[in-house]
PDB file of C-alpha atoms in Angstrom:
ATOM      1  CA  UNK A   1     200.869 -37.052  -4.141  1.00 70.00           C
ATOM      2  CA  UNK A   2     199.573 -33.949  -5.909  1.00 77.00           C
ATOM      3  CA  UNK A   3     196.309 -33.757  -3.930  1.00 75.00           C
ATOM      4  CA  UNK A   4     198.055 -34.039  -0.560  1.00 77.00           C
ATOM      5  CA  UNK A   5     199.031 -30.884   1.275  1.00 78.00           C
ATOM      6  CA  UNK A   6     200.642 -30.520   4.667  1.00 79.00           C
ATOM      7  CA  UNK A   7     199.766 -27.637   6.970  1.00 80.00           C
ATOM      8  CA  UNK A   8     201.984 -27.531  10.021  1.00 80.00           C
ATOM      9  CA  UNK A   9     201.354 -26.082  13.434  1.00 82.00           C
ATOM     10  CA  UNK A  10     204.125 -25.047  15.803  1.00 88.00           C
ATOM     11  CA  UNK A  11     205.457 -26.274  19.107  1.00 88.00           C
ATOM     12  CA  UNK A  12     206.036 -23.669  21.739  1.00 93.00           C
ATOM     13  CA  UNK A  13     208.322 -24.319  24.668  1.00 95.00           C
ATOM     14  CA  UNK A  14     208.063 -21.849  27.511  1.00 95.00           C
ATOM     15  CA  UNK A  15     209.579 -21.904  30.978  1.00 96.00           C
ATOM     16  CA  UNK A  16     206.843 -21.973  33.589  1.00 96.00           C
ATOM     17  CA  UNK A  17     206.544 -22.349  37.323  1.00 97.00           C
ATOM     18  CA  UNK A  18     203.982 -24.995  38.204  1.00 95.00           C
ATOM     19  CA  UNK A  19     202.968 -26.990  41.284  1.00 96.00           C
ATOM     20  CA  UNK A  20     204.675 -30.339  41.754  1.00 95.00           C
ATOM     21  CA  UNK A  21     202.553 -33.383  40.870  1.00 94.00           C
ATOM     22  CA  UNK A  22     201.473 -35.148  42.936  1.00 95.00           C
ATOM     23  CA  UNK A  23     201.078 -32.128  45.157  1.00 95.00           C
ATOM     24  CA  UNK A  24     203.608 -31.892  47.950  1.00 95.00           C
ATOM     25  CA  UNK A  25     203.487 -29.294  50.657  1.00 96.00           C
ATOM     26  CA  UNK A  26     206.447 -27.355  51.939  1.00 95.00           C
ATOM     27  CA  UNK A  27     207.192 -26.691  55.609  1.00 96.00           C
ATOM     28  CA  UNK A  28     204.967 -23.605  55.371  1.00 96.00           C
ATOM     29  CA  UNK A  29     201.990 -25.793  54.357  1.00 96.00           C
ATOM     30  CA  UNK A  30     201.909 -24.343  50.830  1.00 96.00           C
ATOM     31  CA  UNK A  31     202.271 -26.403  47.634  1.00 96.00           C
ATOM     32  CA  UNK A  32     205.810 -26.758  46.326  1.00 97.00           C
ATOM     33  CA  UNK A  33     206.350 -25.194  42.885  1.00 97.00           C
ATOM     34  CA  UNK A  34     209.035 -26.162  40.367  1.00 96.00           C
ATOM     35  CA  UNK A  35     210.349 -24.599  37.173  1.00 97.00           C
ATOM     36  CA  UNK A  36     209.423 -26.670  34.075  1.00 96.00           C
ATOM     37  CA  UNK A  37     209.614 -26.476  30.300  1.00 95.00           C
ATOM     38  CA  UNK A  38     205.991 -26.430  29.168  1.00 93.00           C
ATOM     39  CA  UNK A  39     205.539 -27.672  25.613  1.00 91.00           C
ATOM     40  CA  UNK A  40     202.404 -26.677  23.799  1.00 89.00           C
ATOM     41  CA  UNK A  41     201.274 -27.350  20.253  1.00 87.00           C
ATOM     42  CA  UNK A  42     199.801 -24.298  18.554  1.00 87.00           C
ATOM     43  CA  UNK A  43     197.798 -23.993  15.364  1.00 87.00           C
ATOM     44  CA  UNK A  44     197.232 -27.564  14.186  1.00 88.00           C
ATOM     45  CA  UNK A  45     193.627 -27.767  15.367  1.00 89.00           C
ATOM     46  CA  UNK A  46     192.757 -24.445  13.715  1.00 90.00           C
ATOM     47  CA  UNK A  47     194.519 -25.469  10.493  1.00 91.00           C
ATOM     48  CA  UNK A  48     192.714 -28.816  10.426  1.00 92.00           C
ATOM     49  CA  UNK A  49     189.308 -27.268  11.170  1.00 94.00           C
ATOM     50  CA  UNK A  50     189.743 -24.489   8.609  1.00 94.00           C
ATOM     51  CA  UNK A  51     190.821 -26.759   5.784  1.00 93.00           C
ATOM     52  CA  UNK A  52     188.220 -29.429   6.562  1.00 94.00           C
ATOM     53  CA  UNK A  53     185.477 -26.782   6.455  1.00 96.00           C
ATOM     54  CA  UNK A  54     186.822 -25.257   3.231  1.00 95.00           C
ATOM     55  CA  UNK A  55     186.963 -28.710   1.622  1.00 94.00           C
ATOM     56  CA  UNK A  56     183.408 -29.430   2.792  1.00 95.00           C
ATOM     57  CA  UNK A  57     182.137 -26.075   1.445  1.00 95.00           C
ATOM     58  CA  UNK A  58     183.584 -27.045  -1.945  1.00 95.00           C
ATOM     59  CA  UNK A  59     182.088 -30.571  -1.655  1.00 94.00           C
ATOM     60  CA  UNK A  60     185.545 -32.029  -2.276  1.00 91.00           C
ATOM     61  CA  UNK A  61     184.563 -35.375  -0.720  1.00 91.00           C
ATOM     62  CA  UNK A  62     181.598 -37.292   0.608  1.00 90.00           C
ATOM     63  CA  UNK A  63     183.281 -37.897   3.981  1.00 94.00           C
ATOM     64  CA  UNK A  64     185.942 -36.048   5.968  1.00 95.00           C
ATOM     65  CA  UNK A  65     188.354 -37.934   8.224  1.00 94.00           C
ATOM     66  CA  UNK A  66     189.601 -36.103  11.291  1.00 94.00           C
ATOM     67  CA  UNK A  67     192.591 -37.641  13.077  1.00 93.00           C
ATOM     68  CA  UNK A  68     192.591 -36.018  16.494  1.00 93.00           C
ATOM     69  CA  UNK A  69     191.538 -36.355  20.090  1.00 94.00           C
ATOM     70  CA  UNK A  70     191.146 -32.581  20.493  1.00 93.00           C
ATOM     71  CA  UNK A  71     187.614 -31.596  21.495  1.00 94.00           C
ATOM     72  CA  UNK A  72     188.222 -28.170  19.920  1.00 93.00           C
ATOM     73  CA  UNK A  73     187.251 -29.934  16.665  1.00 96.00           C
ATOM     74  CA  UNK A  74     183.692 -30.717  17.829  1.00 97.00           C
ATOM     75  CA  UNK A  75     182.154 -27.596  16.246  1.00 97.00           C
ATOM     76  CA  UNK A  76     183.797 -28.030  12.825  1.00 97.00           C
ATOM     77  CA  UNK A  77     182.785 -31.708  12.760  1.00 97.00           C
ATOM     78  CA  UNK A  78     179.190 -30.807  13.619  1.00 97.00           C
ATOM     79  CA  UNK A  79     179.088 -28.030  10.996  1.00 97.00           C
ATOM     80  CA  UNK A  80     180.408 -30.372   8.309  1.00 97.00           C
ATOM     81  CA  UNK A  81     177.636 -32.833   9.157  1.00 96.00           C
ATOM     82  CA  UNK A  82     174.704 -30.541   9.933  1.00 95.00           C
ATOM     83  CA  UNK A  83     175.222 -27.540   7.662  1.00 95.00           C
ATOM     84  CA  UNK A  84     177.123 -29.129   4.776  1.00 95.00           C
ATOM     85  CA  UNK A  85     175.443 -32.565   4.800  1.00 94.00           C
ATOM     86  CA  UNK A  86     178.699 -34.505   4.692  1.00 95.00           C
ATOM     87  CA  UNK A  87     179.816 -37.434   6.774  1.00 96.00           C
ATOM     88  CA  UNK A  88     182.716 -37.381   9.202  1.00 97.00           C
ATOM     89  CA  UNK A  89     185.071 -40.111  10.323  1.00 97.00           C
ATOM     90  CA  UNK A  90     186.900 -39.908  13.641  1.00 97.00           C
ATOM     91  CA  UNK A  91     190.384 -41.402  13.659  1.00 95.00           C
ATOM     92  CA  UNK A  92     191.622 -41.420  17.225  1.00 95.00           C
ATOM     93  CA  UNK A  93     195.249 -41.720  18.313  1.00 92.00           C
ATOM     94  CA  UNK A  94     194.015 -42.899  21.728  1.00 92.00           C
ATOM     95  CA  UNK A  95     192.614 -46.191  22.957  1.00 89.00           C
ATOM     96  CA  UNK A  96     188.822 -46.262  23.112  1.00 86.00           C
ATOM     97  CA  UNK A  97     188.697 -45.446  26.840  1.00 90.00           C
ATOM     98  CA  UNK A  98     190.640 -42.223  26.237  1.00 93.00           C
ATOM     99  CA  UNK A  99     188.995 -41.098  22.994  1.00 94.00           C
ATOM    100  CA  UNK A 100     187.278 -37.744  23.492  1.00 95.00           C
ATOM    101  CA  UNK A 101     183.623 -38.253  24.432  1.00 96.00           C
ATOM    102  CA  UNK A 102     182.809 -34.868  22.907  1.00 97.00           C
ATOM    103  CA  UNK A 103     184.207 -35.976  19.530  1.00 97.00           C
ATOM    104  CA  UNK A 104     182.360 -39.311  19.760  1.00 96.00           C
ATOM    105  CA  UNK A 105     179.095 -37.494  20.447  1.00 96.00           C
ATOM    106  CA  UNK A 106     179.298 -35.649  17.122  1.00 97.00           C
ATOM    107  CA  UNK A 107     178.036 -38.882  15.558  1.00 96.00           C
ATOM    108  CA  UNK A 108     180.743 -39.700  13.014  1.00 97.00           C
ATOM    109  CA  UNK A 109     179.911 -42.500  10.564  1.00 97.00           C
ATOM    110  CA  UNK A 110     183.002 -44.374  11.785  1.00 96.00           C
ATOM    111  CA  UNK A 111     185.322 -44.199  14.772  1.00 96.00           C
ATOM    112  CA  UNK A 112     188.635 -46.001  14.423  1.00 95.00           C
ATOM    113  CA  UNK A 113     191.731 -46.032  16.565  1.00 95.00           C
ATOM    114  CA  UNK A 114     195.014 -45.407  14.778  1.00 95.00           C
ATOM    115  CA  UNK A 115     197.774 -47.394  16.478  1.00 93.00           C
ATOM    116  CA  UNK A 116     201.545 -47.209  16.306  1.00 89.00           C
ATOM    117  CA  UNK A 117     201.429 -50.374  14.179  1.00 93.00           C
ATOM    118  CA  UNK A 118     199.043 -48.619  11.753  1.00 93.00           C
ATOM    119  CA  UNK A 119     201.491 -45.730  11.434  1.00 89.00           C
ATOM    120  CA  UNK A 120     204.479 -48.045  10.965  1.00 88.00           C
ATOM    121  CA  UNK A 121     202.592 -49.914   8.225  1.00 92.00           C
ATOM    122  CA  UNK A 122     202.145 -46.582   6.386  1.00 89.00           C
ATOM    123  CA  UNK A 123     205.832 -45.661   6.394  1.00 88.00           C
ATOM    124  CA  UNK A 124     207.497 -45.231   3.036  1.00 86.00           C
ATOM    125  CA  UNK A 125     210.404 -47.548   2.203  1.00 90.00           C
ATOM    126  CA  UNK A 126     213.877 -46.600   3.485  1.00 90.00           C
ATOM    127  CA  UNK A 127     214.711 -44.917   0.172  1.00 93.00           C
ATOM    128  CA  UNK A 128     212.737 -43.642  -2.800  1.00 92.00           C
ATOM    129  CA  UNK A 129     214.116 -42.746  -6.213  1.00 93.00           C
ATOM    130  CA  UNK A 130     212.479 -40.294  -8.612  1.00 91.00           C
ATOM    131  CA  UNK A 131     213.516 -38.029 -11.475  1.00 93.00           C
ATOM    132  CA  UNK A 132     215.313 -35.747  -9.002  1.00 92.00           C
ATOM    133  CA  UNK A 133     217.377 -38.428  -7.258  1.00 94.00           C
ATOM    134  CA  UNK A 134     217.120 -40.641  -4.192  1.00 95.00           C
ATOM    135  CA  UNK A 135     215.561 -39.591  -0.908  1.00 90.00           C
ATOM    136  CA  UNK A 136     216.419 -41.558   2.238  1.00 90.00           C
ATOM    137  CA  UNK A 137     214.283 -41.863   5.320  1.00 84.00           C
ATOM    138  CA  UNK A 138     216.109 -40.584   8.435  1.00 82.00           C
ATOM    139  CA  UNK A 139     217.662 -43.305  10.610  1.00 77.00           C
ATOM    140  CA  UNK A 140     215.235 -42.624  13.468  1.00 67.00           C
ATOM    141  CA  UNK A 141     212.266 -43.124  11.103  1.00 46.00           C
ATOM    142  CA  UNK A 142     211.666 -46.766  12.069  1.00 49.00           C
TER     143      UNK A 142
END
């Protein structure tokens, strides 16, 4: 799709020492710590906010859909609505009890949960042919 662009973030995996959960105390009465691999997504929220704001500055659409549960996107959503007079739509990957209250309070025109079934319904067929050949979906791509 010529109007669709993908901007990727990165996953960082760092070794960290963190307290055991639930907290357990050692014989010295101090919390027990364990070494873990801490995974952290970096950059996606900034990419999404930046591009949504740029699109809104250019008046590329009348509404901007944000698929996230990250409250870091509250300010960009508010700016799109208040300063650029555009509507926002919140698409949440979480059930309604776990959807960010901060994002809800921005007053989007619509809040909708995106489920695993929704995502599966949007999958491309197992193979697609075009002028360049055939592309196959990976086996783990349900």
